[in-house]
Amino acid sequence: MIIIITGASHTGKTVLAQKLLEQYHYPYLSIDHLKMGLIRSGNTDLTPMDDDALTAYLWPIVREMIKTAIENGQNLIVEGCYIPFDWRRDFNERYLPSIRFICLAMTDEYIKCHIDAIIKHESDIESRLIDNDISIDGLIADNQGLIKGFQDAGEQIVLIDSEYKLSIALEI
């Protein structure tokens, strides 16, 4: 089983990956760790701010890691924001039944009402550098873009709209 967890910044992707690791004992791959390893090692001239280019650069690598895990009968949680909206086109009927997709997004109202809590919990699993540029408007724009992109691609979104609960029931 492969579990892909994506979503906008600060939605709890890493927290959910950690909870699923603890519940199912599946290893997980942080796409952010892969990104930073490639950037810091000098294997790319991209920077952490090059979101669209990073998706195009990282997705072929992550996609083939997913295929390899499925072919080997291995479980894996893949967590990060560099998943293209049309990710399904890269997998045929051999692979798709082994993949569960979870996309997390916050509603505008949730962001407006809970901005302090969102910022407070940004380092619950991993220590982040303080993001002084985080803003309500930026979070709203990121979440709206993600919701539209994945909904237009036919994906379901787990909307965080009133109370923050990350309990996802998986059929495993």
Coordinates of N, CA and C in Angstrom, one line a residue:
M1 N 0.8 -1.2 0.0 CA 0.0 0.0 0.0 C 0.9 1.2 0.0
I2 N 0.6 2.2 -0.9 CA 1.2 3.5 -0.9 C 0.2 4.5 -0.5
I3 N 0.6 5.4 0.4 CA -0.3 6.4 0.8 C 0.4 7.7 0.4
I4 N -0.2 8.5 -0.4 CA 0.3 9.8 -0.8 C -0.5 10.8 0.0
I5 N 0.3 11.7 0.7 CA -0.3 12.8 1.4 C 0.2 14.1 0.9
T6 N -0.7 14.9 0.4 CA -0.3 16.2 -0.1 C -1.2 17.2 0.5
G7 N -0.9 18.5 0.2 CA -1.8 19.6 0.7 C -1.0 20.9 0.7
A8 N -1.7 21.9 1.1 CA -1.0 23.2 1.2 C -0.1 23.3 2.4
S9 N 0.7 24.3 2.4 CA 1.6 24.5 3.5 C 0.8 24.7 4.8
H10 N 1.3 24.1 5.9 CA 0.8 24.2 7.2 C -0.5 23.4 7.5
T11 N -0.9 22.5 6.6 CA -2.1 21.7 6.8 C -2.0 20.5 7.6
G12 N -0.8 20.1 7.9 CA -0.6 18.9 8.8 C -0.2 17.7 8.1
K13 N 0.4 17.8 6.9 CA 0.9 16.6 6.1 C 1.8 15.8 6.9
T14 N 2.8 16.4 7.5 CA 3.9 15.7 8.2 C 3.3 15.1 9.5
V15 N 2.4 15.8 10.2 CA 1.7 15.2 11.4 C 0.9 14.0 11.0
L16 N 0.2 14.1 9.9 CA -0.6 12.9 9.5 C 0.3 11.7 9.1
A17 N 1.4 12.0 8.4 CA 2.3 11.0 8.0 C 2.9 10.3 9.2
Q18 N 3.2 11.1 10.2 CA 3.8 10.5 11.5 C 2.7 9.6 12.2
K19 N 1.5 10.1 12.2 CA 0.4 9.3 12.9 C 0.2 8.0 12.1
L20 N 0.2 8.0 10.8 CA 0.0 6.8 10.0 C 1.2 5.9 10.2
L21 N 2.4 6.4 10.3 CA 3.6 5.6 10.6 C 3.4 4.9 11.9
E22 N 3.0 5.6 12.9 CA 2.8 5.0 14.2 C 1.7 3.9 14.2
Q23 N 0.6 4.2 13.5 CA -0.5 3.3 13.4 C -0.2 2.0 12.6
Y24 N 0.3 2.2 11.4 CA 0.5 1.1 10.5 C 1.9 0.6 10.4
H25 N 2.9 1.3 10.9 CA 4.3 1.0 10.9 C 4.8 1.0 9.5
Y26 N 4.3 1.9 8.6 CA 4.8 2.0 7.3 C 5.9 3.1 7.3
P27 N 7.0 2.9 6.6 CA 7.9 4.0 6.5 C 7.4 5.2 5.7
Y28 N 7.9 6.4 5.9 CA 7.5 7.4 5.0 C 8.6 8.2 4.5
L29 N 8.4 8.7 3.3 CA 9.3 9.5 2.5 C 8.8 11.0 2.6
S30 N 9.6 11.8 3.1 CA 9.3 13.3 3.1 C 9.9 13.8 1.8
I31 N 9.1 14.3 0.9 CA 9.5 14.9 -0.3 C 10.4 16.2 0.0
D32 N 10.1 16.9 1.1 CA 10.9 18.0 1.5 C 12.3 17.6 1.8
H33 N 12.5 16.4 2.4 CA 13.8 16.0 2.7 C 14.6 15.6 1.4
L34 N 13.9 15.0 0.5 CA 14.5 14.7 -0.8 C 14.9 16.0 -1.5
K35 N 14.0 17.0 -1.5 CA 14.2 18.3 -2.1 C 15.5 18.9 -1.5
M36 N 15.5 19.0 -0.2 CA 16.7 19.7 0.4 C 18.0 18.9 0.2
G37 N 17.9 17.6 0.2 CA 19.1 16.8 -0.1 C 19.7 17.1 -1.5
L38 N 18.8 17.2 -2.5 CA 19.2 17.5 -3.9 C 19.7 18.9 -4.0
I39 N 19.1 19.9 -3.3 CA 19.5 21.3 -3.3 C 20.8 21.4 -2.6
R40 N 20.9 20.9 -1.4 CA 22.2 21.1 -0.6 C 23.4 20.4 -1.2
S41 N 23.1 19.2 -1.9 CA 24.2 18.5 -2.5 C 24.7 19.1 -3.8
G42 N 24.0 20.1 -4.3 CA 24.4 20.7 -5.5 C 23.9 20.0 -6.8
N43 N 23.0 19.0 -6.6 CA 22.5 18.3 -7.7 C 21.4 19.0 -8.5
T44 N 21.1 20.2 -8.1 CA 20.1 21.1 -8.8 C 20.4 22.5 -8.5
D45 N 20.1 23.4 -9.4 CA 20.3 24.8 -9.1 C 19.0 25.4 -8.6
L46 N 17.9 24.6 -8.4 CA 16.7 25.1 -7.9 C 16.8 25.5 -6.5
T47 N 15.9 26.3 -6.0 CA 15.9 26.8 -4.6 C 14.6 26.3 -4.0
P48 N 14.5 26.4 -2.6 CA 13.3 26.0 -2.0 C 12.1 26.9 -2.4
M49 N 12.3 28.0 -3.0 CA 11.2 28.9 -3.5 C 10.7 28.6 -4.9
D50 N 11.3 27.6 -5.6 CA 10.9 27.3 -7.0 C 9.9 26.2 -7.0
D51 N 8.7 26.5 -6.4 CA 7.7 25.4 -6.2 C 7.3 24.7 -7.5
D52 N 6.9 25.4 -8.6 CA 6.5 24.7 -9.8 C 7.6 23.9 -10.4
A53 N 8.8 24.5 -10.5 CA 9.9 23.8 -11.1 C 10.3 22.6 -10.2
L54 N 10.2 22.7 -8.9 CA 10.5 21.6 -8.0 C 9.5 20.5 -8.2
T55 N 8.2 20.8 -8.4 CA 7.3 19.7 -8.7 C 7.7 19.0 -10.0
A56 N 8.0 19.7 -11.0 CA 8.4 19.1 -12.3 C 9.7 18.3 -12.1
Y57 N 10.6 18.7 -11.3 CA 11.9 18.1 -11.1 C 11.8 16.8 -10.1
L58 N 11.0 17.0 -9.1 CA 10.9 15.9 -8.1 C 9.9 14.8 -8.4
W59 N 8.8 15.2 -9.1 CA 7.7 14.2 -9.3 C 8.2 13.0 -10.1
P60 N 9.0 13.1 -11.1 CA 9.4 11.9 -11.8 C 10.2 10.9 -10.9
I61 N 11.0 11.5 -10.0 CA 11.8 10.7 -9.1 C 10.8 10.0 -8.1
V62 N 9.9 10.7 -7.5 CA 9.0 10.2 -6.5 C 8.1 9.2 -7.2
R63 N 7.6 9.5 -8.4 CA 6.7 8.6 -9.1 C 7.4 7.2 -9.3
E64 N 8.6 7.2 -9.7 CA 9.3 5.9 -9.9 C 9.6 5.2 -8.6
M65 N 9.8 6.0 -7.5 CA 10.0 5.3 -6.2 C 8.7 4.6 -5.8
I66 N 7.6 5.3 -6.1 CA 6.3 4.7 -5.8 C 6.1 3.4 -6.6
K67 N 6.4 3.5 -7.9 CA 6.2 2.3 -8.7 C 7.1 1.1 -8.2
T68 N 8.3 1.5 -7.8 CA 9.2 0.4 -7.4 C 8.7 -0.2 -6.1
A69 N 8.2 0.6 -5.2 CA 7.7 0.1 -3.9 C 6.5 -0.9 -4.2
I70 N 5.6 -0.5 -5.1 CA 4.5 -1.3 -5.4 C 4.9 -2.6 -6.0
E71 N 5.9 -2.5 -7.0 CA 6.4 -3.7 -7.6 C 7.1 -4.7 -6.6
N72 N 7.6 -4.1 -5.6 CA 8.3 -4.9 -4.6 C 7.4 -5.4 -3.4
G73 N 6.1 -5.0 -3.5 CA 5.2 -5.4 -2.5 C 5.4 -4.6 -1.2
Q74 N 6.0 -3.4 -1.2 CA 6.3 -2.7 0.0 C 5.3 -1.6 0.3
N75 N 5.1 -1.3 1.5 CA 4.3 -0.2 1.9 C 5.1 1.1 2.1
L76 N 4.5 2.2 1.8 CA 5.2 3.5 1.9 C 4.3 4.6 2.0
I77 N 4.6 5.6 2.9 CA 3.8 6.8 2.9 C 4.7 7.9 2.3
V78 N 4.2 8.6 1.3 CA 4.9 9.6 0.6 C 4.2 11.0 1.0
E79 N 5.0 11.9 1.5 CA 4.4 13.1 2.1 C 5.1 14.3 1.5
G80 N 4.3 15.2 1.0 CA 4.8 16.5 0.6 C 3.9 17.2 -0.4
C81 N 4.3 18.4 -0.7 CA 3.4 19.3 -1.5 C 3.8 19.2 -3.0
Y82 N 4.8 18.5 -3.4 CA 5.2 18.5 -4.8 C 4.6 17.3 -5.6
I83 N 3.3 17.2 -5.5 CA 2.5 16.2 -6.2 C 1.7 17.0 -7.3
P84 N 1.8 16.6 -8.5 CA 1.0 17.3 -9.5 C -0.4 17.0 -9.5
F85 N -1.3 17.9 -9.9 CA -2.7 17.7 -9.9 C -3.1 16.5 -10.7
D86 N -2.5 16.2 -11.8 CA -2.8 15.1 -12.6 C -1.9 13.9 -12.4
W87 N -1.5 13.7 -11.1 CA -0.6 12.6 -10.8 C -1.1 11.2 -11.3
R88 N -2.4 11.0 -11.3 CA -2.9 9.7 -11.7 C -2.6 9.2 -13.1
R89 N -2.3 10.2 -14.0 CA -2.0 9.9 -15.4 C -0.7 9.1 -15.5
D90 N 0.1 9.2 -14.4 CA 1.4 8.5 -14.5 C 1.4 7.0 -14.0
F91 N 0.2 6.6 -13.6 CA 0.0 5.2 -13.1 C -1.1 4.5 -13.9
N92 N -0.8 3.2 -14.3 CA -1.9 2.5 -14.9 C -2.6 1.6 -13.9
E93 N -3.4 0.7 -14.4 CA -4.2 -0.2 -13.6 C -3.4 -1.1 -12.7
R94 N -2.2 -1.3 -13.1 CA -1.3 -2.2 -12.2 C -1.0 -1.5 -10.9
Y95 N -0.9 -0.2 -10.9 CA -0.4 0.6 -9.8 C -1.5 1.3 -9.0
L96 N -2.5 1.8 -9.7 CA -3.5 2.6 -9.0 C -4.2 1.9 -7.8
P97 N -4.6 0.6 -8.0 CA -5.3 0.0 -6.8 C -4.4 0.0 -5.5
S98 N -3.1 0.1 -5.6 CA -2.3 0.1 -4.5 C -2.0 1.5 -3.9
I99 N -2.6 2.5 -4.4 CA -2.3 3.9 -4.0 C -3.6 4.5 -3.3
R100 N -3.4 5.0 -2.1 CA -4.4 5.9 -1.5 C -3.9 7.3 -1.5
F101 N -4.8 8.2 -1.9 CA -4.4 9.6 -2.0 C -5.2 10.4 -1.0
I102 N -4.4 11.3 -0.3 CA -5.0 12.2 0.7 C -4.5 13.6 0.4
C103 N -5.4 14.5 0.3 CA -5.1 15.9 0.0 C -5.7 16.7 1.1
L104 N -4.9 17.5 1.9 CA -5.4 18.3 3.0 C -5.4 19.7 2.6
A105 N -6.5 20.4 2.9 CA -6.6 21.9 2.6 C -7.5 22.5 3.7
M106 N -7.2 23.8 4.0 CA -8.0 24.5 4.9 C -8.9 25.5 4.2
T107 N -10.1 25.7 4.8 CA -11.0 26.7 4.2 C -10.6 28.1 4.6
D108 N -11.0 29.1 3.8 CA -10.7 30.5 4.1 C -11.1 30.8 5.6
E109 N -12.3 30.4 6.0 CA -12.8 30.7 7.3 C -11.9 30.1 8.4
Y110 N -11.5 28.9 8.2 CA -10.7 28.2 9.2 C -9.4 29.0 9.3
I111 N -8.8 29.4 8.2 CA -7.5 30.1 8.3 C -7.7 31.4 9.0
K112 N -8.7 32.1 8.7 CA -9.0 33.4 9.3 C -9.2 33.3 10.8
C113 N -9.9 32.3 11.3 CA -10.2 32.1 12.7 C -9.1 31.4 13.5
H114 N -8.2 30.7 12.8 CA -7.2 29.9 13.5 C -5.8 30.2 13.1
I115 N -5.5 31.4 12.6 CA -4.1 31.7 12.2 C -3.1 31.5 13.3
D116 N -3.4 31.9 14.5 CA -2.5 31.8 15.6 C -2.1 30.3 15.9
A117 N -3.1 29.5 15.9 CA -2.9 28.0 16.1 C -2.1 27.4 15.0
I118 N -2.4 27.8 13.7 CA -1.7 27.3 12.6 C -0.2 27.6 12.7
I119 N 0.1 28.8 13.1 CA 1.5 29.2 13.3 C 2.1 28.5 14.5
K120 N 1.4 28.4 15.5 CA 1.8 27.7 16.8 C 2.3 26.3 16.5
H121 N 1.5 25.6 15.6 CA 1.8 24.2 15.4 C 2.6 23.9 14.2
E122 N 3.3 24.9 13.6 CA 4.0 24.6 12.4 C 5.2 23.8 12.6
S123 N 5.7 23.6 13.8 CA 6.9 22.8 14.0 C 6.6 21.6 14.9
D124 N 5.4 21.1 14.9 CA 5.0 20.0 15.8 C 5.8 18.7 15.5
I125 N 6.2 18.4 14.3 CA 6.9 17.2 14.0 C 8.4 17.5 13.7
E126 N 8.6 18.5 12.8 CA 10.0 18.9 12.5 C 10.2 20.3 12.7
S127 N 11.4 20.7 13.1 CA 11.7 22.1 13.4 C 11.8 22.9 12.0
R128 N 10.9 23.8 11.9 CA 10.9 24.7 10.7 C 11.7 26.0 11.0
L129 N 12.3 26.5 10.0 CA 12.8 27.8 10.2 C 11.6 28.7 10.3
I130 N 11.6 29.7 11.1 CA 10.5 30.6 11.3 C 10.2 31.3 9.9
D131 N 8.9 31.2 9.5 CA 8.5 31.8 8.3 C 7.8 33.1 8.6
N132 N 8.6 34.2 8.5 CA 8.0 35.5 8.8 C 7.1 36.0 7.7
D133 N 7.1 35.3 6.5 CA 6.3 35.8 5.4 C 4.9 35.1 5.5
I134 N 4.6 34.2 6.4 CA 3.3 33.6 6.5 C 2.3 34.6 6.7
S135 N 1.2 34.6 6.0 CA 0.1 35.5 6.1 C -1.2 34.8 5.9
I136 N -2.3 35.4 6.4 CA -3.6 34.9 6.1 C -3.9 34.9 4.6
D137 N -3.6 36.0 4.0 CA -3.8 36.0 2.5 C -3.0 35.0 1.7
G138 N -1.8 34.8 2.1 CA -0.9 33.8 1.5 C -1.4 32.4 1.6
L139 N -1.8 32.1 2.9 CA -2.4 30.7 3.2 C -3.7 30.5 2.4
I140 N -4.5 31.5 2.4 CA -5.8 31.4 1.7 C -5.5 31.2 0.2
A141 N -4.7 31.9 -0.4 CA -4.4 31.8 -1.8 C -3.8 30.4 -2.1
D142 N -2.9 29.9 -1.3 CA -2.3 28.6 -1.5 C -3.3 27.5 -1.4
N143 N -4.2 27.6 -0.4 CA -5.2 26.6 -0.2 C -6.3 26.6 -1.3
Q144 N -6.7 27.8 -1.7 CA -7.7 27.9 -2.8 C -7.1 27.3 -4.1
G145 N -5.8 27.6 -4.4 CA -5.2 27.1 -5.6 C -5.1 25.6 -5.6
L146 N -4.8 25.0 -4.4 CA -4.6 23.6 -4.3 C -6.0 22.9 -4.4
I147 N -7.0 23.5 -3.7 CA -8.4 22.9 -3.8 C -8.9 22.9 -5.2
K148 N -8.7 24.1 -5.9 CA -9.2 24.1 -7.3 C -8.5 23.2 -8.2
G149 N -7.2 23.1 -8.1 CA -6.4 22.2 -8.9 C -6.7 20.8 -8.8
F150 N -6.8 20.3 -7.5 CA -7.1 18.9 -7.3 C -8.6 18.6 -7.6
Q151 N -9.5 19.5 -7.3 CA -10.9 19.2 -7.6 C -11.1 19.2 -9.1
D152 N -10.4 20.1 -9.9 CA -10.5 20.1 -11.3 C -10.0 18.8 -11.9
A153 N -9.0 18.2 -11.2 CA -8.5 16.9 -11.6 C -9.3 15.7 -11.1
G154 N -10.4 16.0 -10.4 CA -11.3 14.9 -10.0 C -10.9 14.3 -8.6
E155 N -10.1 14.9 -7.9 CA -9.6 14.4 -6.6 C -10.5 14.9 -5.5
Q156 N -10.6 14.1 -4.4 CA -11.3 14.6 -3.2 C -10.3 15.2 -2.3
I157 N -10.8 16.2 -1.6 CA -10.0 17.0 -0.7 C -10.5 16.8 0.7
V158 N -9.6 16.6 1.7 CA -10.0 16.6 3.1 C -10.0 18.0 3.5
L159 N -11.1 18.7 3.7 CA -11.2 20.1 4.1 C -11.2 20.2 5.6
I160 N -10.3 21.0 6.0 CA -10.2 21.4 7.4 C -11.0 22.7 7.6
D161 N -12.2 22.6 8.2 CA -13.1 23.7 8.1 C -13.6 24.3 9.5
S162 N -13.6 23.4 10.5 CA -14.1 24.0 11.8 C -13.2 23.5 12.9
E163 N -12.9 22.2 13.0 CA -12.1 21.7 14.1 C -10.9 20.9 13.4
Y164 N -9.8 21.1 13.9 CA -8.6 20.4 13.4 C -8.5 19.0 13.9
K165 N -8.9 18.0 13.1 CA -8.7 16.6 13.5 C -8.1 15.9 12.3
L166 N -7.0 15.2 12.5 CA -6.4 14.5 11.4 C -6.6 13.0 11.7
S167 N -7.8 12.5 11.7 CA -8.0 11.1 11.8 C -8.6 10.6 10.5
I168 N -7.8 10.0 9.7 CA -8.2 9.5 8.4 C -8.4 8.0 8.4
A169 N -9.5 7.6 8.1 CA -9.8 6.1 8.1 C -9.3 5.6 6.7
L170 N -8.4 4.6 6.7 CA -7.9 4.0 5.5 C -8.4 2.6 5.5
E171 N -8.7 2.2 4.3 CA -9.1 0.8 4.1 C -7.8 0.1 3.6
I172 N -7.2 -0.6 4.6 CA -5.9 -1.2 4.3 C -6.0 -2.7 4.5

